Short mmCIF file of C-alpha atoms in Angstrom, two decimals:
data_model
loop_
_atom_site.label_atom_id
_atom_site.label_comp_id
_atom_site.label_asym_id
_atom_site.label_seq_id
_atom_site.Cartn_x
_atom_site.Cartn_y
_atom_site.Cartn_z
CA MET C 1 -37.23 -0.51 -64.77
CA GLN C 2 -39.79 -0.89 -61.96
CA ASP C 3 -41.55 -3.92 -61.54
CA PRO C 4 -45.24 -3.46 -61.85
CA ASN C 5 -45.87 -6.88 -60.16
CA ALA C 6 -43.57 -6.10 -57.16
CA ASP C 7 -45.46 -5.70 -53.53
CA THR C 8 -44.59 -2.14 -52.82
CA GLU C 9 -46.72 0.69 -51.31
CA TRP C 10 -45.97 2.74 -54.38
CA ASN C 11 -47.15 0.04 -56.73
CA ASP C 12 -50.15 -0.24 -54.49
CA ILE C 13 -51.03 3.53 -54.98
CA LEU C 14 -50.44 3.33 -58.69
CA ARG C 15 -52.73 0.23 -58.96
CA ARG C 16 -55.71 2.25 -57.01
CA LYS C 17 -55.10 5.41 -59.59
CA GLY C 18 -55.37 3.11 -62.60
CA ILE C 19 -51.62 3.99 -63.97
CA LEU C 20 -50.66 0.44 -63.29
CA PRO C 21 -52.54 -2.60 -64.42
CA PRO C 22 -53.92 -5.08 -61.52
CA LYS C 23 -51.13 -7.39 -60.21
CA GLU C 24 -51.31 -10.51 -62.13
CA LYS C 25 -52.67 -13.33 -60.10
CA PRO C 26 -50.44 -16.70 -59.85
CA ASN C 27 -51.82 -20.01 -61.11
CA PRO C 28 -53.25 -21.61 -58.29
CA GLU C 29 -51.69 -24.85 -59.34
CA GLU C 30 -48.28 -23.46 -59.64
CA GLU C 31 -48.77 -21.51 -56.46
CA GLN C 32 -49.74 -24.90 -54.40
CA ILE C 33 -46.71 -26.78 -56.19
CA VAL C 34 -44.59 -23.85 -54.62
CA GLN C 35 -46.09 -24.06 -51.44
CA GLN C 36 -45.66 -27.96 -51.37
CA GLN C 37 -41.94 -27.59 -52.26
CA GLN C 38 -41.47 -24.94 -49.62
CA GLN C 39 -43.28 -27.29 -46.99
CA SER C 40 -40.97 -30.13 -47.85
CA VAL C 41 -37.83 -28.12 -47.76
CA VAL C 42 -38.64 -25.66 -44.86
CA LYS C 43 -39.70 -26.81 -41.41
CA THR C 44 -41.13 -24.03 -38.93
CA TYR C 45 -38.78 -23.31 -35.97
CA GLU C 46 -40.87 -25.39 -33.60
CA ASP C 47 -40.22 -28.58 -35.73
CA MET C 48 -36.29 -27.87 -35.96
CA GLY C 49 -33.50 -28.98 -33.50
CA LEU C 50 -31.16 -26.74 -32.16
CA ASP C 51 -28.68 -27.60 -34.84
CA GLU C 52 -31.26 -27.06 -37.52
CA LEU C 53 -32.08 -23.55 -35.90
CA GLU C 54 -28.44 -22.49 -36.47
CA GLU C 55 -28.39 -23.72 -40.09
CA ASN C 56 -31.39 -21.82 -41.08
CA GLU C 57 -31.13 -18.81 -38.94
CA ASP C 58 -30.46 -16.43 -42.13
CA GLU C 59 -33.84 -17.29 -43.52
CA PHE C 60 -35.80 -16.09 -40.60
CA SER C 61 -36.87 -12.17 -40.01
CA GLU C 62 -36.34 -10.42 -36.75
CA GLU C 63 -39.40 -11.28 -35.22
CA ASP C 64 -38.66 -14.90 -35.94
CA GLU C 65 -35.43 -14.59 -34.23
CA ARG C 66 -36.48 -13.24 -31.26
CA ALA C 67 -39.08 -16.14 -30.88
CA ILE C 68 -36.40 -18.58 -32.03
CA GLU C 69 -34.07 -17.36 -29.17
CA MET C 70 -36.84 -17.64 -26.74
CA TYR C 71 -37.62 -21.25 -27.90
CA ARG C 72 -33.63 -22.13 -28.16
CA GLN C 73 -33.45 -21.20 -24.39
CA GLN C 74 -36.32 -23.29 -23.52
CA ARG C 75 -35.22 -26.03 -25.27
CA LEU C 76 -31.77 -26.02 -23.68
CA ALA C 77 -33.56 -25.54 -20.27
CA GLU C 78 -35.42 -28.81 -21.07
CA LEU C 79 -32.60 -30.56 -22.38
CA LYS C 80 -30.62 -30.00 -19.33
CA ALA C 81 -33.51 -30.76 -16.97
CA THR C 82 -33.71 -34.06 -18.78
CA GLN C 83 -30.31 -34.89 -18.79
CA LEU C 84 -30.02 -34.12 -14.80
CA LYS C 85 -33.07 -36.38 -14.44
CA ASN C 86 -31.79 -39.42 -16.51
CA VAL C 87 -28.14 -39.11 -16.01
CA PHE C 88 -27.89 -41.94 -13.24
CA GLY C 89 -30.46 -44.59 -12.54
CA GLU C 90 -28.11 -47.19 -11.29
CA VAL C 91 -25.21 -48.23 -8.81
CA THR C 92 -21.85 -47.37 -10.40
CA GLU C 93 -18.76 -49.20 -9.15
CA ILE C 94 -15.82 -46.84 -8.59
CA SER C 95 -11.99 -47.01 -7.66
CA GLY C 96 -9.90 -45.22 -5.52
CA GLN C 97 -8.49 -43.06 -8.32
CA GLU C 98 -11.98 -41.99 -9.27
CA TYR C 99 -13.03 -40.79 -5.63
CA ILE C 100 -12.35 -37.28 -6.29
CA GLN C 101 -14.06 -36.92 -9.78
CA GLN C 102 -16.99 -39.08 -9.19
CA VAL C 103 -17.74 -37.67 -5.42
CA ASN C 104 -16.02 -34.48 -4.75
CA LYS C 105 -16.52 -33.16 -8.14
CA ALA C 106 -19.93 -34.75 -8.89
CA GLY C 107 -21.56 -31.13 -10.21
CA LYS C 108 -23.84 -28.60 -8.81
CA ASP C 109 -26.66 -29.65 -6.69
CA ILE C 110 -25.76 -33.41 -7.15
CA TRP C 111 -26.31 -35.62 -4.45
CA VAL C 112 -24.13 -38.58 -3.99
CA ILE C 113 -24.60 -41.87 -2.01
CA LEU C 114 -21.35 -43.96 -1.91
CA HIS C 115 -21.53 -47.42 -0.43
CA LEU C 116 -18.22 -48.95 1.05
CA TYR C 117 -18.48 -52.44 1.18
CA LYS C 118 -16.54 -55.85 0.90
CA GLN C 119 -17.58 -59.06 -0.85
CA GLY C 120 -18.33 -62.08 1.61
CA ILE C 121 -20.17 -59.62 4.16
CA PRO C 122 -23.79 -60.53 4.10
CA LEU C 123 -25.26 -57.27 4.88
CA CYS C 124 -23.15 -55.38 2.43
CA THR C 125 -24.72 -57.73 -0.30
CA LEU C 126 -28.24 -56.80 0.94
CA ILE C 127 -27.48 -52.97 1.03
CA ASN C 128 -26.10 -53.14 -2.69
CA GLN C 129 -29.37 -54.93 -3.60
CA HIS C 130 -31.43 -52.41 -1.94
CA LEU C 131 -29.21 -49.44 -3.39
CA GLY C 132 -29.85 -50.72 -6.83
CA SER C 133 -33.74 -50.65 -6.54
CA LEU C 134 -33.54 -47.00 -4.93
CA ALA C 135 -31.02 -46.01 -7.75
CA ARG C 136 -33.67 -46.78 -10.35
CA LYS C 137 -36.32 -44.98 -8.26
CA PHE C 138 -34.47 -41.80 -7.60
CA PRO C 139 -32.35 -41.37 -10.84
CA GLN C 140 -31.45 -37.80 -10.21
CA THR C 141 -29.41 -38.99 -7.24
CA LYS C 142 -25.86 -40.37 -8.14
CA PHE C 143 -25.55 -44.14 -6.51
CA LEU C 144 -22.22 -45.29 -6.01
CA LYS C 145 -20.27 -48.38 -4.59
CA SER C 146 -16.55 -49.12 -3.90
CA ILE C 147 -14.73 -51.99 -1.98
CA SER C 148 -13.89 -50.29 1.17
CA THR C 149 -10.00 -50.81 0.94
CA THR C 150 -9.76 -49.50 -2.57
CA CYS C 151 -11.12 -46.23 -1.45
CA ILE C 152 -9.61 -46.17 2.04
CA PRO C 153 -6.61 -47.98 2.58
CA ASN C 154 -6.77 -50.28 5.71
CA TYR C 155 -10.35 -49.20 6.45
CA PRO C 156 -11.78 -51.81 9.01
CA ASP C 157 -14.06 -54.64 8.41
CA ARG C 158 -15.86 -53.94 11.43
CA ASN C 159 -17.16 -50.62 9.92
CA LEU C 160 -18.76 -52.34 6.98
CA PRO C 161 -21.03 -51.52 5.62
CA THR C 162 -20.64 -47.84 5.43
CA ILE C 163 -22.61 -45.29 3.52
CA PHE C 164 -21.37 -41.71 2.96
CA VAL C 165 -23.60 -39.12 1.60
CA TYR C 166 -22.42 -35.86 -0.22
CA HIS C 167 -23.90 -32.87 -1.79
CA GLU C 168 -21.77 -30.62 -4.02
CA GLY C 169 -18.57 -32.25 -2.52
CA ASP C 170 -19.40 -31.81 1.39
CA MET C 171 -20.31 -35.00 3.41
CA ARG C 172 -23.83 -34.47 4.71
CA ALA C 173 -24.31 -38.12 6.44
CA GLN C 174 -22.54 -40.97 7.51
CA PHE C 175 -23.92 -44.67 8.46
CA ILE C 176 -21.29 -46.74 9.95
CA GLY C 177 -21.29 -50.33 10.75
CA PRO C 178 -23.99 -52.88 11.01
CA LEU C 179 -25.83 -51.85 14.03
CA VAL C 180 -26.73 -48.57 12.47
CA PHE C 181 -28.58 -50.60 9.76
CA GLY C 182 -30.10 -52.96 11.85
CA GLY C 183 -28.49 -55.88 10.59
CA MET C 184 -29.97 -58.40 8.08
CA ASN C 185 -33.32 -57.28 8.92
CA LEU C 186 -32.78 -54.12 7.02
CA LYS C 187 -35.66 -53.55 4.76
CA ILE C 188 -35.73 -51.39 1.45
CA ASP C 189 -38.04 -48.79 2.90
CA GLU C 190 -36.06 -48.32 5.94
CA LEU C 191 -32.94 -47.80 3.96
CA GLU C 192 -35.07 -45.34 1.70
CA TRP C 193 -36.26 -43.49 4.96
CA LYS C 194 -32.85 -43.27 6.58
CA LEU C 195 -31.27 -41.79 3.32
CA SER C 196 -34.16 -39.51 2.74
CA GLU C 197 -33.60 -37.92 6.33
CA SER C 198 -29.78 -36.82 5.08
CA GLY C 199 -31.74 -35.15 1.94
CA ALA C 200 -30.18 -37.24 -0.63
CA ILE C 201 -33.64 -38.52 -1.76
CA LYS C 202 -37.06 -37.30 -1.62
CA THR C 203 -39.00 -40.25 -0.40
CA ASP C 204 -42.93 -40.66 -0.81
CA LEU C 205 -43.04 -42.38 2.35
CA GLU C 206 -44.89 -40.66 4.87
CA GLU C 207 -43.36 -42.00 8.19
CA ASN C 208 -40.20 -44.07 9.32
CA PRO C 209 -41.36 -47.72 8.77
CA LYS C 210 -39.07 -48.79 11.30
CA LYS C 211 -41.29 -46.64 13.73
CA GLN C 212 -44.32 -48.93 12.63
CA ILE C 213 -42.55 -52.01 13.79
CA GLU C 214 -41.48 -50.77 17.03
CA ASP C 215 -45.06 -49.35 17.68
CA LYS C 216 -46.35 -52.81 16.87
CA LEU C 217 -43.83 -54.37 19.06
CA MET C 218 -44.43 -52.32 22.27
CA THR C 219 -48.26 -52.89 21.87
CA SER C 220 -47.59 -56.59 21.74
CA ILE C 221 -45.33 -56.29 25.06
CA ARG C 222 -48.19 -54.16 26.86
CA CYS C 223 -50.77 -56.82 25.59
CA THR C 224 -48.71 -59.76 27.03
CA ALA C 225 -47.44 -57.79 30.18
CA PRO C 226 -49.53 -58.73 33.55
CA THR C 227 -51.71 -55.97 35.05
CA LYS C 228 -51.12 -54.63 38.59
CA LYS C 229 -54.59 -56.40 39.27
CA ASP C 230 -53.23 -59.73 38.04
CA SER C 231 -50.01 -59.40 39.88
CA ASP C 232 -52.13 -59.07 43.36
CA SER C 233 -54.27 -62.05 42.50
CA GLU C 234 -50.97 -64.15 42.19
CA ASP C 235 -49.42 -62.60 45.48
CA ASP C 236 -52.63 -64.02 47.18
CA TYR C 237 -51.52 -67.38 46.45
#
């Protein structure tokens, strides 16, 4: 027997013709209780996590499923982007056995900065400190350090400190020896600029800070150097 309260087009026609009585109206209080119960149990898909969406996918219409799929893809992209941005943020110590996995197989579009060092070398200690700060500033770049002879047997101490820069397993830059870094006067922004030139980090520095020091030095030299007129005056004596 057909339910006269069912929401069908045929029942609507019969009601308009007066064949069926008007549809019974639900008790407002009962309807409110049912809605509250549904709201307490069922969330909208925007509020659900990916696991909840999979658990409740049978409850959605085809239109909802299309919207949910778009939302799922968006959430996956956001999660992936967040993971890539926040996966690093510190300098990690590695051994020679971890070299291939951590460096050569770091992953797609991952930049790796590897510092080969030895304890007891002051410049290596300074660079490790600078790299710690830069790792926090550029968490999307993978910063590593390793005792030199652990990674490369018999690696000469005269080449320390050494920094290798990799991208997707390929070496893109190398900085070898104390002279390249300018000795113990190396400032963190100078190291940042040097690494940014390799492409490993995207600095907000507008120009090489080392150049500013050199420009000031040259200005100072020009100011203290005797002019030709002064030299001629001295020759008169």
